[in-house]
Coordinates of C-alpha atoms and ligand atoms in Angstrom, one line a residue:
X1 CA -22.6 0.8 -16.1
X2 CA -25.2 -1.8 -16.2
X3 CA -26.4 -3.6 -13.6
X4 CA -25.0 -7.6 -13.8
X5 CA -28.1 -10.0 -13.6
X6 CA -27.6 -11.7 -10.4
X7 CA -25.8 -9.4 -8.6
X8 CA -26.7 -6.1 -5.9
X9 CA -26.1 -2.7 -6.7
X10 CA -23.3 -0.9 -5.2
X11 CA -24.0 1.5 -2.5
X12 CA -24.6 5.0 -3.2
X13 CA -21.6 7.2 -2.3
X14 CA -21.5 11.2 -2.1
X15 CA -18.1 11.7 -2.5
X16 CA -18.9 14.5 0.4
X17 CA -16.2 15.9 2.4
X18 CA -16.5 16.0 6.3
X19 CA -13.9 17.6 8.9
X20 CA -10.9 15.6 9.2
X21 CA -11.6 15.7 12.8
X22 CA -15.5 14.0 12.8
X23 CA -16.2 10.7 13.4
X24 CA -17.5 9.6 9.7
X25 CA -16.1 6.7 8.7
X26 CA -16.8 6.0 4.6
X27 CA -17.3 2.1 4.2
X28 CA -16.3 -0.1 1.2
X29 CA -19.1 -2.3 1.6
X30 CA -19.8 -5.9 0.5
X31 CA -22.2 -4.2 -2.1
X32 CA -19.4 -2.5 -3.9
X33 CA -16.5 -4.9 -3.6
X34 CA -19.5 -7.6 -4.8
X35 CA -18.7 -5.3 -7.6
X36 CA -15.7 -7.1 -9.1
X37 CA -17.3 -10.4 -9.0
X38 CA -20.3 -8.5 -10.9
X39 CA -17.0 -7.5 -13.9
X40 CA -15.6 -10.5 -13.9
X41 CA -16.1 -12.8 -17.0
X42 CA -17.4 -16.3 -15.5
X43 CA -16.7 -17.8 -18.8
X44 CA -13.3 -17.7 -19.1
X45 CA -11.3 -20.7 -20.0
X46 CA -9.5 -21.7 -17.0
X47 CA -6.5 -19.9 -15.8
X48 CA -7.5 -17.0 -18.0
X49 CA -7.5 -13.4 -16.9
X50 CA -10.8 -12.5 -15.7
X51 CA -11.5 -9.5 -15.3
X52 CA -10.9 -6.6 -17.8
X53 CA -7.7 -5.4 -19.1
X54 CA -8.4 -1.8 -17.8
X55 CA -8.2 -2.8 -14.1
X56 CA -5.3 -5.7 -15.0
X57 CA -1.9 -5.1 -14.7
X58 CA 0.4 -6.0 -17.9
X59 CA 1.7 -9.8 -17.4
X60 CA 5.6 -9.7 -16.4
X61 CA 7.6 -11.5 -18.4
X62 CA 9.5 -14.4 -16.6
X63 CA 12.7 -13.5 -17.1
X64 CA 12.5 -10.0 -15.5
X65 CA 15.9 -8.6 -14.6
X66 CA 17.6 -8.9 -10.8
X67 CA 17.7 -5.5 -9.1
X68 CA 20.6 -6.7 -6.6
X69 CA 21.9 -9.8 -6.0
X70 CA 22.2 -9.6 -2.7
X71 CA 19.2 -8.0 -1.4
X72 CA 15.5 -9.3 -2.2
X73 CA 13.4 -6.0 -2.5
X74 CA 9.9 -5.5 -1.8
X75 CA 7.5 -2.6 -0.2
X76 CA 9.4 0.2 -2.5
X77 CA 8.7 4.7 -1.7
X78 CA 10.5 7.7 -3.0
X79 CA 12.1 10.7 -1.3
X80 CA 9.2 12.9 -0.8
X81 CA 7.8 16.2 -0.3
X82 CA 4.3 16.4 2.0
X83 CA 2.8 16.8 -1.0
X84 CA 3.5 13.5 -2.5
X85 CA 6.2 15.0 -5.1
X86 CA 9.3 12.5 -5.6
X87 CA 12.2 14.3 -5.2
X88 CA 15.6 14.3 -6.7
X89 CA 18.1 15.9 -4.2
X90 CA 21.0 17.2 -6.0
X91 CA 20.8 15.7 -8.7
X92 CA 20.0 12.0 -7.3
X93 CA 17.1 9.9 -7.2
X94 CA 16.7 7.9 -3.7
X95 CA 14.1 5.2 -3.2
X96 CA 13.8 3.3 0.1
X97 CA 12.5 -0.6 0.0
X98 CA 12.0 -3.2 2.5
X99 CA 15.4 -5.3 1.8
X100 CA 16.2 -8.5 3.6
X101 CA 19.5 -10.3 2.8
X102 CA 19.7 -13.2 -0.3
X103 CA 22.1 -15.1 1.2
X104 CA 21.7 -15.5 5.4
X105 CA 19.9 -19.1 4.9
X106 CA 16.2 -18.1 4.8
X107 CA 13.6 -18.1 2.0
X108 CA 12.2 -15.3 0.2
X109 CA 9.0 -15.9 2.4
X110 CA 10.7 -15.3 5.4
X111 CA 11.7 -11.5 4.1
X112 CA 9.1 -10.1 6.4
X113 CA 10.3 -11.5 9.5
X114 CA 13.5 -10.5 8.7
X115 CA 12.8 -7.1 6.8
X116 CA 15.3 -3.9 7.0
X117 CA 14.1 -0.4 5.2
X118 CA 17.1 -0.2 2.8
X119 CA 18.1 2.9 -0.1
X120 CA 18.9 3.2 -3.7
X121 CA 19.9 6.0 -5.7
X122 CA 20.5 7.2 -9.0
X123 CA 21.5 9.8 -11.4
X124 CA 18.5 11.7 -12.2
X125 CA 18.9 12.0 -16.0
X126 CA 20.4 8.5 -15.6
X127 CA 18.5 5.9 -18.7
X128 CA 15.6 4.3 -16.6
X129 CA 15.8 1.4 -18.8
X130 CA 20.0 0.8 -18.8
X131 CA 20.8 2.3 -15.9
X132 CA 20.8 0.1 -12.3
X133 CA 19.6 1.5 -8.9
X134 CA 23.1 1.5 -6.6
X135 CA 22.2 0.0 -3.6
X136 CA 23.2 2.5 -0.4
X137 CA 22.3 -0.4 2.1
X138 CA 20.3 0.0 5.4
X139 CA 19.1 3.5 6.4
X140 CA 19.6 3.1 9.8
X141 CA 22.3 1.4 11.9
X142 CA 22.0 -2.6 13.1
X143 CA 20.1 -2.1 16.5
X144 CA 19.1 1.5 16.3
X145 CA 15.4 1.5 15.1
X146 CA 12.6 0.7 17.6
X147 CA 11.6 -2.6 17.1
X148 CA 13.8 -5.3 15.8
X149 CA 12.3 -5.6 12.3
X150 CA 11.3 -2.3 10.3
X151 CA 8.4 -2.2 8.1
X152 CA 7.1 0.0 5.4
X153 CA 6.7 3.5 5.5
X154 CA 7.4 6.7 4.1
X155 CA 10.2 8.8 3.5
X156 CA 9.7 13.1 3.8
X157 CA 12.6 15.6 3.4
X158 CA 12.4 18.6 5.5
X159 CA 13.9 21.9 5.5
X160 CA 17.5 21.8 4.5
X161 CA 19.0 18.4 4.5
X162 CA 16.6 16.8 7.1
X163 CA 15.0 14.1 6.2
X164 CA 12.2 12.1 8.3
X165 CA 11.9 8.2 8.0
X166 CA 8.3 7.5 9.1
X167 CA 8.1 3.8 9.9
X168 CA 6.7 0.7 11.2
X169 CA 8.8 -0.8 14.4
X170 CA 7.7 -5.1 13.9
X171 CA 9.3 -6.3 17.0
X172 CA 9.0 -10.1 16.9
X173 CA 9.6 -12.2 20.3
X174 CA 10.0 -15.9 18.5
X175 CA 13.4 -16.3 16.8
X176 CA 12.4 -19.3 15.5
X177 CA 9.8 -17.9 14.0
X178 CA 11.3 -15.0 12.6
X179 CA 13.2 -18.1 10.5
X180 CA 10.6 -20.5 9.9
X181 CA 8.3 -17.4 9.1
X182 CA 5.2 -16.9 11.3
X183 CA 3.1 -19.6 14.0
X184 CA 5.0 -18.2 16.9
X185 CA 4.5 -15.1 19.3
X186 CA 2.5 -12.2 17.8
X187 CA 4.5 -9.1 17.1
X188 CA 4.2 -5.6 18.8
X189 CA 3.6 -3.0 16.1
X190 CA 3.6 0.5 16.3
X191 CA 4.7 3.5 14.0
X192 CA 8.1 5.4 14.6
X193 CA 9.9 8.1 12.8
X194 CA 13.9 9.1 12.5
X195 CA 14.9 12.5 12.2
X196 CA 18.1 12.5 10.3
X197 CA 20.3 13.8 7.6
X198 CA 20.7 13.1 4.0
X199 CA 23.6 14.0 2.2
X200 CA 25.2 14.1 -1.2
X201 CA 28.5 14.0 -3.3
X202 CA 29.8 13.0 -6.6
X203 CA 29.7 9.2 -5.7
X204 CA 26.2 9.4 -4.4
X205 CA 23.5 9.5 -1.2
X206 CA 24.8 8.9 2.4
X207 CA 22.3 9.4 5.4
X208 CA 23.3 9.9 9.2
X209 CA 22.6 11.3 12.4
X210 CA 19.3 9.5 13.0
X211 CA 16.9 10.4 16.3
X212 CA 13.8 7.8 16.8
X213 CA 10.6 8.5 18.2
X214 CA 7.8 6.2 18.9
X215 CA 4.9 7.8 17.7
X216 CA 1.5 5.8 17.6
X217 CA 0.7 2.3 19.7
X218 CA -2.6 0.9 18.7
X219 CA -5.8 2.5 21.4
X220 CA -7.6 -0.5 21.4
X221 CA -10.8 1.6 20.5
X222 CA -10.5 2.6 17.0
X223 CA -7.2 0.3 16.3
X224 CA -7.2 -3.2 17.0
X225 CA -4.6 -4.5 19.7
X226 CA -2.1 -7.2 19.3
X227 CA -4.4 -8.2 22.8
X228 CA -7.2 -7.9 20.8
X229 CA -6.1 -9.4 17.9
X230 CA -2.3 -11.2 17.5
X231 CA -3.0 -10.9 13.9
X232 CA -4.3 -7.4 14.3
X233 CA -2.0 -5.2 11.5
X234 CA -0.7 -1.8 12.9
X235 CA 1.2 -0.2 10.1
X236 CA 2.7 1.4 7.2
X237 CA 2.6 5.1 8.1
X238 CA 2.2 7.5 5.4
X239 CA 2.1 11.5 5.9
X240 CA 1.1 14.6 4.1
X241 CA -0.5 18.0 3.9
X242 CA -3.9 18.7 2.7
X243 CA -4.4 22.1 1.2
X244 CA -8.3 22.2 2.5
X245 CA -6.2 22.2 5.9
X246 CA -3.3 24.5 5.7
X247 CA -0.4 23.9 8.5
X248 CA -1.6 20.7 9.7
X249 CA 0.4 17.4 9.0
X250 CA -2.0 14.3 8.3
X251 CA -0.9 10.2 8.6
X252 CA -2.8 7.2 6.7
X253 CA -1.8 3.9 7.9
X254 CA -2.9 0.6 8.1
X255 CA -5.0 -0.7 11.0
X256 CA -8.2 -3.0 12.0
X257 CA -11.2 -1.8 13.6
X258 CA -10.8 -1.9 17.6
X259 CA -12.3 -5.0 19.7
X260 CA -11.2 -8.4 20.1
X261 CA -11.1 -10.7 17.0
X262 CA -14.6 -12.4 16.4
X263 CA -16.6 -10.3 18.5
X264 CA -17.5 -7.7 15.3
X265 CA -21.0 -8.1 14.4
X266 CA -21.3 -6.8 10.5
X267 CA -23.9 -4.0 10.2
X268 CA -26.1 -3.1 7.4
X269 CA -23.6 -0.2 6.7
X270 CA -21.1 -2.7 6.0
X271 CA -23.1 -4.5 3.5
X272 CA -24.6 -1.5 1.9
X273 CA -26.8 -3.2 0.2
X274 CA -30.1 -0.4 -1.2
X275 CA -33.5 -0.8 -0.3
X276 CA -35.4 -3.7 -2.2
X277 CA -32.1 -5.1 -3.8
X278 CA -33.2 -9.1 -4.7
X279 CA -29.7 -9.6 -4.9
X280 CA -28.5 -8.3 -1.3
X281 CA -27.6 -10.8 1.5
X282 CA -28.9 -10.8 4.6
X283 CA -27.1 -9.2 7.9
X284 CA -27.6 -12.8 9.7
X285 CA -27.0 -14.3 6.5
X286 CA -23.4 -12.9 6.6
X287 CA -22.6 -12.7 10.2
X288 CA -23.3 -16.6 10.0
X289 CA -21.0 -16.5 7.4
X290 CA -18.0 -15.9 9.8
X291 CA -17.1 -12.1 7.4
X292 CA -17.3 -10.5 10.4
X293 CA -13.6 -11.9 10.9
X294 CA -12.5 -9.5 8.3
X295 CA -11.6 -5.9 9.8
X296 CA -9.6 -3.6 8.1
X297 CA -9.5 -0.2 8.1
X298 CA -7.6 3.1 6.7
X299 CA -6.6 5.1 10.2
X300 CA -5.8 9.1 10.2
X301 CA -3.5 10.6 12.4
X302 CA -2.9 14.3 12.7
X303 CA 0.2 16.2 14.5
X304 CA 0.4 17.7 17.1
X305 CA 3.9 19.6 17.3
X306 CA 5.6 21.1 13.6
X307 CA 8.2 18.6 14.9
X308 CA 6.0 15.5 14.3
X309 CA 7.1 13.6 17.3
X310 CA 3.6 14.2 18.5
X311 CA 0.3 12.7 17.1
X312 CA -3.1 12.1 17.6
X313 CA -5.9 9.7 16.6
X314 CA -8.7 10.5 14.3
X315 CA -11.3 8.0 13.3
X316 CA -10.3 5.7 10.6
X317 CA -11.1 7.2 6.8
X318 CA -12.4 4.0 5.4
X319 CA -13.6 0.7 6.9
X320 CA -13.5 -2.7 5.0
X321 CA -15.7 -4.7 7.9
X322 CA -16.9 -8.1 6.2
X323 CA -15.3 -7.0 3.4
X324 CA -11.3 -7.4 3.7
X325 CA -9.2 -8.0 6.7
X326 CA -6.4 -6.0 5.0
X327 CA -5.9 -1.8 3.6
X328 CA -2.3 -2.0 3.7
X329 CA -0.1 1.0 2.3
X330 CA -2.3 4.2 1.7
X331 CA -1.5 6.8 0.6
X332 CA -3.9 9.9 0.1
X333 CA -3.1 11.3 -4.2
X334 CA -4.5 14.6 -4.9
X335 CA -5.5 15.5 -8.4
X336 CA -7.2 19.0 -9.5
X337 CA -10.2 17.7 -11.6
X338 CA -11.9 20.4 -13.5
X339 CA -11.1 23.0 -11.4
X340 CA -11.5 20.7 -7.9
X341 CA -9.3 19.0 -6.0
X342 CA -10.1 15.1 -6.0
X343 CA -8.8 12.9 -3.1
X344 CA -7.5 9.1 -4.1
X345 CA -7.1 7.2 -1.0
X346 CA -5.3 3.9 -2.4
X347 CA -4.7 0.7 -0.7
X348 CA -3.0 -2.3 -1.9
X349 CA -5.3 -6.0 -0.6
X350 CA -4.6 -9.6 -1.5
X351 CA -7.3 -12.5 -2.2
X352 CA -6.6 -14.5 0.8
X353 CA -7.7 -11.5 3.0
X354 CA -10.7 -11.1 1.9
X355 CA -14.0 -12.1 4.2
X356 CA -16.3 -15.1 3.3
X357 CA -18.3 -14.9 0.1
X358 CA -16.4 -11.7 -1.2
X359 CA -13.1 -12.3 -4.1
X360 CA -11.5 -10.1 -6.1
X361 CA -7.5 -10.1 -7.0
X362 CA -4.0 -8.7 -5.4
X363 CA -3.6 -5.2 -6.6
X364 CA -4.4 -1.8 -5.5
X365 CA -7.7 -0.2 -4.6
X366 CA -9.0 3.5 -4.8
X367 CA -11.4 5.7 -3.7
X368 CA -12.2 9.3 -4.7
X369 CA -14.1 11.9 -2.9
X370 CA -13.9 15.6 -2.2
X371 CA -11.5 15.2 0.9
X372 CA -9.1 13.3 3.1
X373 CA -12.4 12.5 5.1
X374 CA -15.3 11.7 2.6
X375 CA -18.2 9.3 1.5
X376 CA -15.4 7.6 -0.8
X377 CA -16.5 6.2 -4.3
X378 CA -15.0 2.8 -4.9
X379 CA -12.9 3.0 -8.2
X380 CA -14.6 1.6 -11.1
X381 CA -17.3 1.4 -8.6
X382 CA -15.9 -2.2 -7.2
X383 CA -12.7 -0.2 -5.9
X384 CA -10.2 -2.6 -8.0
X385 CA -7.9 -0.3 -9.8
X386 CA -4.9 -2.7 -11.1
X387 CA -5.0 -6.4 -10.4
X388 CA -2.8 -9.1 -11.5
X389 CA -4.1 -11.2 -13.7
X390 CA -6.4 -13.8 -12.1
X391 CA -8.9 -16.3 -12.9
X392 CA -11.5 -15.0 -10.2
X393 CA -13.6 -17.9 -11.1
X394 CA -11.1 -20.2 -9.4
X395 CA -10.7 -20.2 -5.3
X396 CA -8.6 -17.7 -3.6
X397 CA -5.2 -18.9 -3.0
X398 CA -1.9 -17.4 -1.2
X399 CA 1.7 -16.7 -3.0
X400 CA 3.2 -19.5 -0.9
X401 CA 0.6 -22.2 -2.0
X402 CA -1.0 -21.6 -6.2
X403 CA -2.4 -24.0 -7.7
X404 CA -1.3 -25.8 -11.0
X405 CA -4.0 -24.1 -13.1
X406 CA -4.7 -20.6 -12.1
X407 CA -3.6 -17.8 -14.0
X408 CA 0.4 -17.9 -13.0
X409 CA 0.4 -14.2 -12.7
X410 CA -2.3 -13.8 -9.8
X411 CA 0.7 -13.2 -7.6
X412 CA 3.0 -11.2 -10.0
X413 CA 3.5 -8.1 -7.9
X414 CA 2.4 -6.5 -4.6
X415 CA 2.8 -3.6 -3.0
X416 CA 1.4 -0.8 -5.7
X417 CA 2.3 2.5 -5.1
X418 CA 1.2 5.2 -7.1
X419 CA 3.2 8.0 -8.1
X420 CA 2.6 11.3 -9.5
X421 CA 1.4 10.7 -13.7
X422 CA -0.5 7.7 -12.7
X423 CA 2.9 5.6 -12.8
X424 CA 2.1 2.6 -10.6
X425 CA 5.5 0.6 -9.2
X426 CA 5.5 -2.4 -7.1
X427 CA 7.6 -5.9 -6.9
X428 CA 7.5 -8.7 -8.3
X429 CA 6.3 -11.7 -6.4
X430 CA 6.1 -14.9 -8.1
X431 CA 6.0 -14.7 -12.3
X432 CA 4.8 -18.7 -12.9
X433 CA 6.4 -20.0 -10.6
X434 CA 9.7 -17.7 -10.7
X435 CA 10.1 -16.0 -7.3
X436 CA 11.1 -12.3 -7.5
X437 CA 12.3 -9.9 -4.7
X438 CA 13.2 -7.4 -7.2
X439 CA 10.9 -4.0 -8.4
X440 CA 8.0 -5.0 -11.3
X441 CA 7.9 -2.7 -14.3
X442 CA 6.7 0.4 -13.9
X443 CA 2.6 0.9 -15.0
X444 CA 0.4 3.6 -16.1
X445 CA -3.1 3.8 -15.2
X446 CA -5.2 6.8 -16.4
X447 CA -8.0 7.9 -14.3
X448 CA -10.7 10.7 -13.6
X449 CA -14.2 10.8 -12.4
X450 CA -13.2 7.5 -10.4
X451 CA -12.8 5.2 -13.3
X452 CA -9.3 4.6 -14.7
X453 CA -7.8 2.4 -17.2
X454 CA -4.5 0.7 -18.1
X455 CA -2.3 2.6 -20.2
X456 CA -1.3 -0.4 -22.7
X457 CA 0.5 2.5 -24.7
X458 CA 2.7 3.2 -21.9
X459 CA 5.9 1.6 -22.6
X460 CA 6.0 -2.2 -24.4
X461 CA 2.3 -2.6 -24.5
X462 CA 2.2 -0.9 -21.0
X463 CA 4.6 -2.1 -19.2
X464 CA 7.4 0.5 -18.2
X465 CA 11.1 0.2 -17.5
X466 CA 12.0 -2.0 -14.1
X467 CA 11.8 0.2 -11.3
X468 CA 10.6 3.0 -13.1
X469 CA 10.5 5.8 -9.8
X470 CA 11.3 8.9 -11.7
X471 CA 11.3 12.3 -9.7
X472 CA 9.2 15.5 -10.5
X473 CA 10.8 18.1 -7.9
X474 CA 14.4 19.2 -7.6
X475 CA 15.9 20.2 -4.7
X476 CA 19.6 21.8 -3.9
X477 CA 20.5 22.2 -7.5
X478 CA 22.3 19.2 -9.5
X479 CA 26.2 18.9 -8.9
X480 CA 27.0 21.4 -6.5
X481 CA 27.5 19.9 -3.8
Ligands
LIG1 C1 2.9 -5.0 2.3 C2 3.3 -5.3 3.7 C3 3.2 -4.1 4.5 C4 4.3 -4.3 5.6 C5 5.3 -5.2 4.8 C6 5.9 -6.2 5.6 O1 3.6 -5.7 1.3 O2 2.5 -6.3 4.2 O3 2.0 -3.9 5.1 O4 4.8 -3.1 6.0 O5 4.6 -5.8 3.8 O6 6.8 -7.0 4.9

């Protein structure tokens, strides 16, 4: 595309793939996420959508349906094979979803502090658009995960009827905070798994027989400690195979670059601005700014044992540094592109994470290059692949807090996942003002080369049926069980 008058260049990526095991670290500089500011439409009336309908998600209406009364529902994965398919084990669907109960006296906002990983299943030929998810309740018994909150993660089943339950163990030390939702002691984070058993009848998906394992604790070096950092995030483990690496086991999470909070100095790497650009900022410039707050990172892990109790850093895949303090939820997508496998790494980020002088919406991010470890092309060159609608010409605000005349969909959904067909789930957060806890309609976004657009002839005018998780695999045949 054009340059935007005003604006710098993004930086030049390869898309080259390195070793898993180097120390390259692709950067999603200020110069590309200055990107979305560059797409954005300053002349807007206010409150509009500003940015194009290809990279916006479909609004929700406000009267989207309840998907359990007594449950809100957020952060939202399939059953899964290490290669990302969605599985239906005989003859069910089963999602898992952060859950935290409707009715114990706390606000939806409080969810996190108070946040179980809980299942649904369903027929698999059951009507996505009639037919509800029944609610199996928690995976795991009260007291037996590590950690006394459990956070997002992934779900892999593995040879017979073993399943593995990769997860972040949140332990929080302030009750009172843990009600009145956040101020108090910072959390310990680390990721955990739970070898157990999934099983299935006529009346639907039981699991038991779990076996937890603390896996990864922050190093300090390349992951920012809760010392470092009581805001540091530590989380949302999410494994697979790559078929450049054959019999290895690979983990994206969440982290922040190692060192205590404020002492980062941005680099001229993480601005990435090119030689001679009139419109690039300054390294002091920014570093007076206070951007270099904003650490976040993609981490690797790789195992270490075919069990996958044991695992080992690897550099992170992608830093944000001055650019965005949060990568939450990767996941790596792997899609044969003439011939050639591509690598999406996607991330979901929210406005009020992002460092000084940089905006762009909640949504999901991508980045495409020629391995799990690459020179990663932002998406659409900014890396915003499907925000909610947002007037980006107004300040950056939080869920808890809008203001009266910004788009009343900025905060809409969270927590984008994408599945295999470019179907992109998530849940809804706050439709104008109507709080949600429940999973957003199902999207389709079309992409190749890096750029991707909104399918708007997906569904009613691209939005899909509620909770719309469907499964590509089958395992252990349908009904006989
Ligand atoms: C994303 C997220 C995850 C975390 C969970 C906690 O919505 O922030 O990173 O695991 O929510 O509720």
């Amino acid at each position: 595309p054009a340059p935007t008058p005003g604006f710098p260049l993004p930086t030049e990526h390869t898309q080259e793939a390195f070793d898993p095991a180097s120390d390259f670290t692709s950067k999603w500089t200020r110069a590309d996420a200055k990107q979305i500011m560059a797409q954005s439409d300053p002349t807007v009336a206010p409150g509009e959508n500003s940015m194009s309908p290809d990279v916006t998600m479909p609004e929700i209406p406000e009267d989207f349906p309840t998907m359990n009364e007594d449950v809100w529902v957020w952060d939202t994965w399939s059953l899964t094979d290490e290669n990302a398919n969605q599985i239906s084990y005989k003859g069910w669907d089963v999602i898992f979803s952060l859950v935290a109960d409707r009715h114990a006296g706390y606000g939806f906002d409080q969810r996190h502090w108070n946040a179980r990983i809980g299942y649904f299943f369903r027929k698999t030929n059951a009507d996505p658009a009639k037919d509800k998810w029944n609610y199996g309740g928690h995976v795991f018994a009260d007291g037996a995960s590590i950690g006394n909150t459990e956070w997002s993660g992934s779900t892999r089943l593995m040879q017979g009827n073993h399943v593995n339950v990769f997860y972040t163990a949140t332990t929080f030390y302030d009750i009172a905070e843990r009600n009145a939702g956040g101020g108090g002691i910072a959390p310990d984070a680390s990721i955990a798994k739970a070898l157990g058993k999934i099983h299935a009848d006529e009346n639907g998906v039981t699991f038991d027989g779990f076996d937890h394992t603390n896996l990864l604790e922050p190093d300090g070096e390349m992951y920012q400690t809760k010392e470092q950092n009581p805001g540091f995030a530590f989380r949302d483990p999410y494994t697979f195979a790559d078929p450049a690496h054959p019999g290895k086991t690979f983990m994206v999470f969440e982290g922040n670059t190692g060192g205590t909070r404020g002492e980062y100095e941005c680099k001229p790497e993480d601005l990435g601005y090119r030689p001679g650009d009139a419109n690039a900022e300054s390294v002091d410039e920014v570093n007076s700014s206070g951007a270099y707050y904003q650490t976040a990172n993609v981490g690797l892990a790789v195992a270490d044992n075919k069990d996958l109790t044991k695992w080992s850093f690897l550099p992170p895949i992608l830093s944000a540094n001055c650019v965005n303090d949060q990568t939450e939820r990767p996941q790596i997508f792997i899609q044969n592109e003439g011939g050639k496998n591509k690598y999406y790494l996607f991330t979901i980020s929210h406005q009020f994470t992002y460092a000084a002088g940089m905006r762009g919406p909640d949504g999901v991010y991508g980045f495409v290059g020629d391995g799990v470890r690459s020179d990663y092309q932002p998406m659409n060159n900014s890396g915003l692949a499907l925000g909610s609608p947002t007037d980006l010409n107004l300040p950056s605000e939080s869920p808890e807090a809008p203001t009266p005349n910004q788009n009343g969909r900025q905060f809409q959904a969270y927590s984008h996942y994408v599945q295999p067909g470019g179907l992109v789930q998530s849940f809804i957060d706050n439709v104008n003002g109507v709080r949600g806890g429940s999973l957003s309609p199902t999207v389709k976004i079309n992409f190749r080369d890096g750029i991707s657009q909104v399918d708007r002839s997906f569904g009613q005018d691209g939005l899909g049926p509620f909770g719309y998780l469907p499964t590509n695999l089958r395992v252990g045949g349908e009904g006989h069980y």
